[in-house]
Coordinates of N, CA and C in Angstrom, one line a residue:
X18 N -2.1 -47.0 -12.4 CA -1.3 -46.4 -12.4 C -1.0 -45.2 -12.7
X19 N -0.8 -43.8 -12.1 CA -0.9 -42.3 -12.3 C 0.7 -41.8 -12.3
X20 N 0.6 -41.4 -13.5 CA 2.3 -40.5 -13.8 C 1.8 -39.2 -13.3
X21 N 2.6 -38.9 -12.5 CA 2.7 -37.6 -12.0 C 3.0 -36.2 -12.5
X22 N 2.3 -35.0 -12.9 CA 3.3 -33.9 -13.4 C 3.0 -33.1 -12.3
X23 N 4.0 -33.4 -11.2 CA 4.5 -32.5 -9.9 C 4.2 -31.2 -9.7
X24 N 4.7 -30.4 -10.9 CA 4.6 -29.0 -11.0 C 2.8 -28.5 -10.9
X25 N 1.9 -29.4 -11.2 CA 0.9 -29.2 -11.6 C 0.0 -29.9 -10.5
X26 N 0.5 -30.9 -10.4 CA -0.3 -31.8 -9.4 C -1.4 -33.0 -10.3
X27 N -1.4 -32.8 -11.7 CA -2.5 -33.4 -12.0 C -1.9 -34.8 -12.4
X28 N -2.6 -35.8 -12.6 CA -2.4 -37.2 -12.7 C -2.8 -37.4 -14.3
X29 N -2.5 -38.5 -14.7 CA -3.4 -38.7 -15.9 C -4.4 -39.3 -16.1
X30 N -5.0 -39.5 -15.0 CA -6.2 -40.0 -14.7 C -7.1 -39.0 -14.2
X31 N -7.1 -38.1 -14.8 CA -7.7 -36.6 -14.3 C -7.8 -36.2 -12.9
X32 N -6.8 -36.9 -12.0 CA -7.3 -36.6 -10.6 C -6.3 -35.6 -9.8
X33 N -6.4 -34.9 -9.1 CA -6.0 -33.5 -8.5 C -5.4 -33.5 -7.0
X34 N -4.1 -34.1 -7.2 CA -3.0 -34.2 -5.7 C -3.4 -32.9 -5.0
X35 N -4.1 -32.0 -3.8 CA -4.1 -31.3 -3.2 C -3.6 -31.8 -1.9
X36 N -2.4 -31.1 -1.6 CA -2.2 -31.6 0.0 C -2.6 -32.9 0.4
X37 N -2.0 -33.8 -0.2 CA -2.5 -35.2 0.3 C -3.5 -35.8 -0.5
X38 N -4.6 -34.9 -0.6 CA -6.2 -35.6 -0.8 C -6.2 -35.4 -2.7
X39 N -6.6 -36.3 -2.8 CA -6.9 -36.6 -4.6 C -8.6 -35.8 -4.3
X40 N -8.8 -35.1 -5.9 CA -9.6 -34.5 -6.2 C -10.2 -34.7 -7.5
X41 N -11.4 -34.9 -8.0 CA -11.8 -34.8 -9.5 C -11.2 -33.5 -10.0
X42 N -10.7 -33.7 -11.2 CA -10.7 -32.4 -11.8 C -11.8 -32.0 -13.3
X43 N -12.2 -31.0 -12.9 CA -13.6 -30.6 -13.9 C -12.8 -29.3 -14.2
X44 N -12.2 -29.2 -15.5 CA -11.4 -28.2 -15.8 C -12.6 -26.8 -16.1
X45 N -13.7 -26.8 -16.4 CA -14.6 -25.2 -16.6 C -15.5 -25.1 -15.7
X46 N -15.1 -25.7 -14.1 CA -15.8 -25.4 -13.1 C -16.1 -24.3 -12.6
X47 N -14.8 -23.8 -12.6 CA -14.9 -22.0 -12.4 C -15.6 -21.2 -13.3
X48 N -15.7 -21.7 -14.6 CA -16.3 -20.5 -15.7 C -17.7 -21.0 -15.6
X49 N -18.0 -21.9 -15.0 CA -19.4 -22.9 -15.4 C -20.3 -22.0 -13.9
X50 N -19.9 -22.3 -13.0 CA -20.6 -21.8 -11.8 C -20.6 -20.7 -11.4
X51 N -22.1 -20.3 -11.3 CA -22.7 -18.7 -10.7 C -23.3 -18.9 -9.6
X52 N -23.4 -17.5 -9.0 CA -24.4 -17.3 -7.7 C -25.0 -16.2 -8.2
X53 N -26.4 -16.2 -7.2 CA -27.4 -15.5 -7.4 C -28.4 -15.3 -5.9
X54 N -28.9 -14.4 -6.1 CA -29.5 -13.4 -4.5 C -31.0 -13.2 -4.9
X55 N -31.9 -13.3 -4.1 CA -33.0 -12.9 -4.4 C -33.4 -12.4 -2.8
X56 N -34.5 -11.6 -2.8 CA -35.3 -10.9 -3.8 C -34.1 -9.8 -4.5
X57 N -34.8 -8.9 -5.8 CA -33.7 -8.3 -6.2 C -33.1 -7.1 -5.2
X58 N -32.1 -6.8 -5.0 CA -31.6 -5.4 -4.2 C -32.2 -4.5 -4.5
X59 N -32.6 -3.2 -3.3 CA -33.1 -2.1 -4.0 C -33.2 -1.8 -2.2
X60 N -34.1 -1.0 -2.5 CA -34.7 0.1 -1.5 C -36.2 -0.5 -0.8
X61 N -36.5 -0.9 0.2 CA -37.6 -1.3 0.9 C -38.1 -1.0 2.1
X62 N -39.0 -1.1 2.4 CA -39.5 -0.3 3.9 C -40.1 -1.5 4.9
X63 N -39.9 -2.5 4.2 CA -39.7 -3.9 5.5 C -38.9 -4.5 5.4
X64 N -38.6 -5.4 6.5 CA -37.7 -6.8 6.1 C -37.5 -7.6 5.3
X65 N -36.7 -7.8 4.9 CA -36.4 -8.7 3.9 C -35.6 -10.2 3.9
X66 N -36.5 -11.2 3.6 CA -35.4 -12.6 3.5 C -35.1 -12.5 2.2
X67 N -33.4 -12.6 2.6 CA -32.6 -12.8 1.5 C -32.2 -14.0 1.1
X68 N -32.1 -14.6 -0.2 CA -31.7 -16.2 -0.3 C -30.6 -16.1 -1.5
X69 N -29.8 -17.0 -1.2 CA -28.7 -16.9 -2.1 C -28.8 -18.4 -2.5
X70 N -28.1 -18.4 -4.0 CA -27.7 -19.9 -4.6 C -27.0 -20.0 -5.8
X71 N -26.3 -20.9 -5.9 CA -25.6 -21.1 -7.0 C -25.9 -22.4 -8.1
X72 N -25.7 -22.2 -9.4 CA -25.8 -23.6 -10.1 C -24.6 -23.6 -11.1
X73 N -24.4 -24.8 -12.3 CA -23.2 -24.7 -12.7 C -22.1 -25.9 -12.3
X74 N -22.9 -26.6 -10.8 CA -21.6 -27.5 -10.5 C -22.2 -28.6 -9.3
X75 N -22.2 -29.6 -9.5 CA -22.9 -30.1 -8.2 C -22.6 -29.7 -7.0
X76 N -23.0 -29.9 -6.1 CA -22.1 -29.3 -4.7 C -21.6 -28.3 -4.4
X77 N -22.0 -26.9 -5.4 CA -21.5 -26.3 -5.0 C -22.0 -24.9 -3.7
X78 N -21.3 -24.1 -3.5 CA -21.6 -23.5 -2.1 C -21.8 -21.9 -2.4
X79 N -22.5 -21.3 -1.5 CA -22.5 -19.9 -1.7 C -21.9 -19.2 -0.3
X80 N -20.8 -18.3 -0.2 CA -20.1 -17.9 0.4 C -19.8 -16.4 0.6
X81 N -20.5 -15.6 1.8 CA -20.8 -14.2 1.5 C -19.6 -13.5 2.6
X82 N -20.3 -12.2 2.7 CA -19.4 -11.1 3.3 C -20.4 -10.0 3.6
X83 N -20.6 -9.2 4.5 CA -21.1 -8.2 5.1 C -20.5 -7.2 5.4
X84 N -19.5 -7.2 5.5 CA -18.1 -6.3 5.8 C -17.3 -5.5 4.6
X85 N -17.8 -5.6 3.2 CA -17.0 -5.4 2.0 C -16.1 -5.8 1.6
X86 N -15.9 -7.0 2.2 CA -14.5 -7.9 1.6 C -15.1 -8.4 0.9
X87 N -14.2 -9.5 0.2 CA -14.2 -10.5 -1.1 C -14.7 -11.7 -0.3
X88 N -15.1 -12.6 -0.2 CA -14.9 -14.1 0.5 C -14.1 -14.8 0.1
X89 N -13.9 -14.4 -1.1 CA -12.6 -15.9 -1.6 C -11.4 -15.7 -1.2
X90 N -11.1 -14.4 -0.3 CA -10.1 -14.1 0.8 C -10.2 -13.6 1.3
X91 N -11.7 -13.5 2.0 CA -11.8 -13.2 3.5 C -12.0 -13.9 4.6
X92 N -11.3 -13.5 5.7 CA -11.3 -14.0 6.9 C -12.8 -14.5 7.7
X93 N -13.3 -13.5 7.1 CA -14.9 -13.5 8.0 C -16.0 -13.7 7.1
X94 N -15.6 -14.6 5.8 CA -16.6 -15.4 4.8 C -17.4 -16.4 5.6
X95 N -18.7 -16.0 5.4 CA -19.8 -17.1 6.0 C -20.4 -18.3 4.9
X96 N -20.8 -19.1 5.0 CA -21.1 -20.4 4.5 C -22.7 -19.7 4.2
X97 N -23.4 -19.9 3.4 CA -24.9 -19.5 3.2 C -25.4 -20.9 3.5
X98 N -26.4 -20.8 4.3 CA -27.0 -22.4 5.0 C -28.8 -22.1 4.6
X99 N -29.4 -20.9 5.1 CA -30.8 -20.6 5.1 C -30.9 -19.0 4.8
X100 N -31.9 -18.3 4.3 CA -32.4 -17.2 4.4 C -32.2 -16.2 5.3
X101 N -31.6 -15.4 4.9 CA -30.8 -14.2 5.9 C -32.4 -13.2 5.9
X102 N -32.3 -12.9 7.4 CA -33.6 -11.9 7.6 C -32.8 -10.6 7.7
X103 N -33.1 -9.2 6.8 CA -32.6 -8.2 6.6 C -33.2 -7.1 7.1
X104 N -33.2 -6.5 7.9 CA -34.0 -5.6 8.8 C -33.2 -4.1 9.0
X105 N -31.5 -3.7 8.4 CA -31.4 -2.6 8.3 C -30.4 -2.7 7.1
X106 N -29.8 -1.4 6.6 CA -29.4 -2.0 5.3 C -28.0 -2.3 5.4
X107 N -28.2 -3.2 4.4 CA -27.0 -4.5 4.5 C -26.5 -4.1 3.1
X108 N -24.9 -4.7 2.6 CA -24.5 -4.8 1.6 C -23.7 -6.1 1.9
X109 N -24.0 -7.2 0.8 CA -23.4 -8.3 0.7 C -22.7 -8.6 -0.7
X110 N -21.1 -9.1 -0.1 CA -20.3 -9.3 -1.1 C -20.5 -11.1 -1.2
X111 N -21.0 -11.6 -2.5 CA -20.7 -13.1 -2.7 C -20.3 -13.6 -3.8
X112 N -20.1 -15.0 -3.3 CA -19.5 -16.2 -5.0 C -19.9 -17.1 -4.4
X113 N -19.7 -18.2 -5.6 CA -20.3 -19.3 -5.5 C -18.7 -20.1 -5.4
X114 N -18.7 -21.1 -4.6 CA -17.3 -22.1 -4.8 C -18.0 -23.4 -4.7
X115 N -16.8 -24.2 -5.2 CA -16.8 -25.6 -5.7 C -16.0 -26.1 -4.9
X116 N -16.4 -27.1 -3.2 CA -15.5 -27.6 -2.6 C -14.7 -29.1 -3.5
X117 N -15.3 -29.8 -4.3 CA -14.5 -31.0 -4.9 C -13.8 -30.4 -6.0
X118 N -13.7 -29.3 -6.2 CA -12.5 -28.7 -7.3 C -11.6 -27.5 -6.6
X119 N -12.2 -27.4 -5.5 CA -11.6 -25.9 -4.8 C -11.3 -24.7 -5.6
X120 N -12.3 -24.4 -6.4 CA -12.5 -23.3 -7.4 C -13.8 -22.5 -7.0
X121 N -12.9 -20.8 -7.3 CA -14.8 -20.0 -7.0 C -15.2 -19.6 -8.2
X122 N -16.4 -18.9 -8.0 CA -16.7 -18.7 -9.5 C -15.9 -17.1 -10.0
X123 N -15.9 -17.3 -11.4 CA -15.1 -16.5 -11.7 C -15.1 -15.2 -12.0
X124 N -14.5 -14.4 -12.4 CA -14.7 -12.8 -12.3 C -13.8 -12.3 -11.1
X125 N -12.9 -10.9 -11.5 CA -12.3 -10.1 -10.6 C -12.9 -9.6 -9.4
X126 N -13.8 -9.2 -9.3 CA -15.2 -8.9 -8.1 C -15.9 -9.8 -8.1
X127 N -16.0 -9.7 -6.3 CA -17.2 -11.0 -6.4 C -18.5 -9.6 -6.5
X128 N -19.7 -10.8 -6.5 CA -21.2 -10.3 -6.7 C -21.2 -9.1 -5.8
X129 N -21.9 -8.7 -5.5 CA -22.8 -7.3 -4.7 C -24.1 -6.9 -4.9
X130 N -24.5 -7.2 -3.6 CA -26.5 -6.7 -3.7 C -26.7 -5.8 -2.4
X131 N -27.2 -4.8 -2.8 CA -27.5 -3.7 -1.2 C -28.8 -3.9 -1.0
X132 N -28.9 -4.1 0.3 CA -30.7 -3.8 0.2 C -30.7 -2.8 1.3
X133 N -31.3 -1.6 0.8 CA -31.6 -0.3 1.9 C -33.2 -0.5 2.5
X134 N -33.3 -0.9 3.8 CA -34.0 -1.2 4.6 C -34.6 0.5 5.4
X135 N -35.7 1.0 4.9 CA -35.9 2.4 5.4 C -37.5 2.4 5.6
X136 N -37.9 2.2 6.9 CA -39.1 1.6 7.5 C -39.8 2.8 8.3
X137 N -39.1 4.0 7.9 CA -39.7 5.7 8.3 C -40.6 6.3 7.1
X138 N -41.9 6.1 7.4 CA -42.7 6.8 6.3 C -42.6 8.0 5.8
X139 N -42.9 8.4 4.6 CA -42.8 9.8 3.5 C -43.5 10.7 4.7
X140 N -43.0 12.1 4.7 CA -43.6 12.8 5.2 C -44.3 14.0 4.4
X141 N -45.5 14.4 4.0 CA -46.0 15.3 3.3 C -45.5 16.4 3.8
X142 N -45.0 17.5 3.0 CA -44.7 19.0 3.1 C -45.6 20.0 3.0
X143 N -46.0 19.6 1.8 CA -47.2 20.7 1.3 C -48.0 20.2 0.2
X144 N -49.2 20.8 -0.2 CA -50.1 20.3 -1.3 C -50.4 21.5 -2.2
X145 N -50.1 21.2 -3.4 CA -50.5 22.3 -4.2 C -51.6 21.8 -4.9
X146 N -53.0 22.2 -5.0 CA -53.1 23.6 -4.3 C -54.1 23.4 -3.2
X147 N -53.5 24.5 -2.3 CA -54.1 23.9 -0.9 C -55.4 24.3 -0.5
X148 N -56.3 24.6 -1.2 CA -57.9 24.6 -1.3 C -58.4 23.9 -2.3
X149 N -59.7 23.4 -1.8 CA -60.3 22.6 -2.6 C -60.8 23.6 -4.2
X150 N -60.6 24.7 -3.8 CA -61.1 25.7 -5.6 C -60.3 25.7 -6.3
X151 N -60.7 25.3 -7.5 CA -59.8 25.0 -8.5 C -60.3 26.5 -9.8
X152 N -59.0 26.0 -10.7 CA -59.3 26.8 -11.9 C -60.3 26.2 -13.1
X153 N -61.0 26.1 -13.0 CA -61.9 25.9 -14.2 C -61.5 24.4 -14.4
X154 N -61.7 23.4 -13.9 CA -61.6 21.9 -13.7 C -62.0 21.1 -12.6
X155 N -63.0 20.0 -13.1 CA -63.3 19.0 -12.2 C -62.4 18.5 -11.8
X156 N -60.9 18.3 -12.3 CA -59.8 17.5 -11.4 C -58.7 18.0 -11.5
X157 N -58.8 18.9 -10.4 CA -57.5 20.0 -10.6 C -56.2 18.9 -10.5
X158 N -54.9 19.4 -11.0 CA -53.6 18.8 -10.7 C -53.4 19.2 -9.1
X159 N -52.6 18.0 -8.6 CA -52.7 18.0 -7.1 C -50.9 17.7 -7.0
X160 N -50.1 18.6 -6.4 CA -48.7 18.0 -6.3 C -48.8 18.0 -4.7
X161 N -47.8 16.5 -4.3 CA -47.7 16.6 -3.3 C -46.3 16.7 -2.9
X162 N -45.8 17.1 -2.1 CA -43.9 17.3 -1.8 C -43.8 16.4 -0.5
X163 N -43.1 15.4 -0.6 CA -42.0 14.5 0.3 C -40.8 14.8 0.3
X164 N -40.3 14.5 2.0 CA -39.1 14.1 2.4 C -38.2 13.0 1.8
X165 N -39.1 12.1 1.4 CA -38.5 11.0 0.9 C -38.9 9.9 0.2
X166 N -38.5 9.2 -0.9 CA -39.0 8.2 -1.8 C -39.3 6.7 -1.3
X167 N -40.5 6.2 -1.1 CA -40.2 4.8 -0.5 C -40.7 3.7 -2.0
X168 N -40.2 3.0 -2.3 CA -40.4 2.3 -3.6 C -41.4 1.5 -3.4
X169 N -41.6 0.7 -2.0 CA -42.6 -0.5 -2.1 C -43.3 0.3 -0.6
X170 N -44.6 0.1 -1.0 CA -45.6 0.3 0.5 C -46.2 -0.7 0.8

């Protein structure tokens, strides 16, 4: 027999009644669950396969958005199920969720990761020295000026 505290929905047997459904109460589930994303967000010159995961609670899931909204409150949130191919600049907002306790990853703001995809090769605009002659050196310093920087070649 369970004596309910109707203000909180908690039974003495550590069950939570939510809209007529009983769930197991795990007090620290929201604090313990975390989400992660890989590879490391940043600037790339090729498409990237992005993976998300969560740890800290059995059955946790990751929800994300690409429209700058928080998945916790967004009607456009997407449940992560498989790697996502990113072929243009994309910003992910993501959080872990534990369905069995109806709890979200703690923290005021969602996690954020931006993948900038720039497939345009840099253009060399000038080379110094302009000729092969050098001032008294077998290995002259060479300066290349480029229009942009790409981190991964």
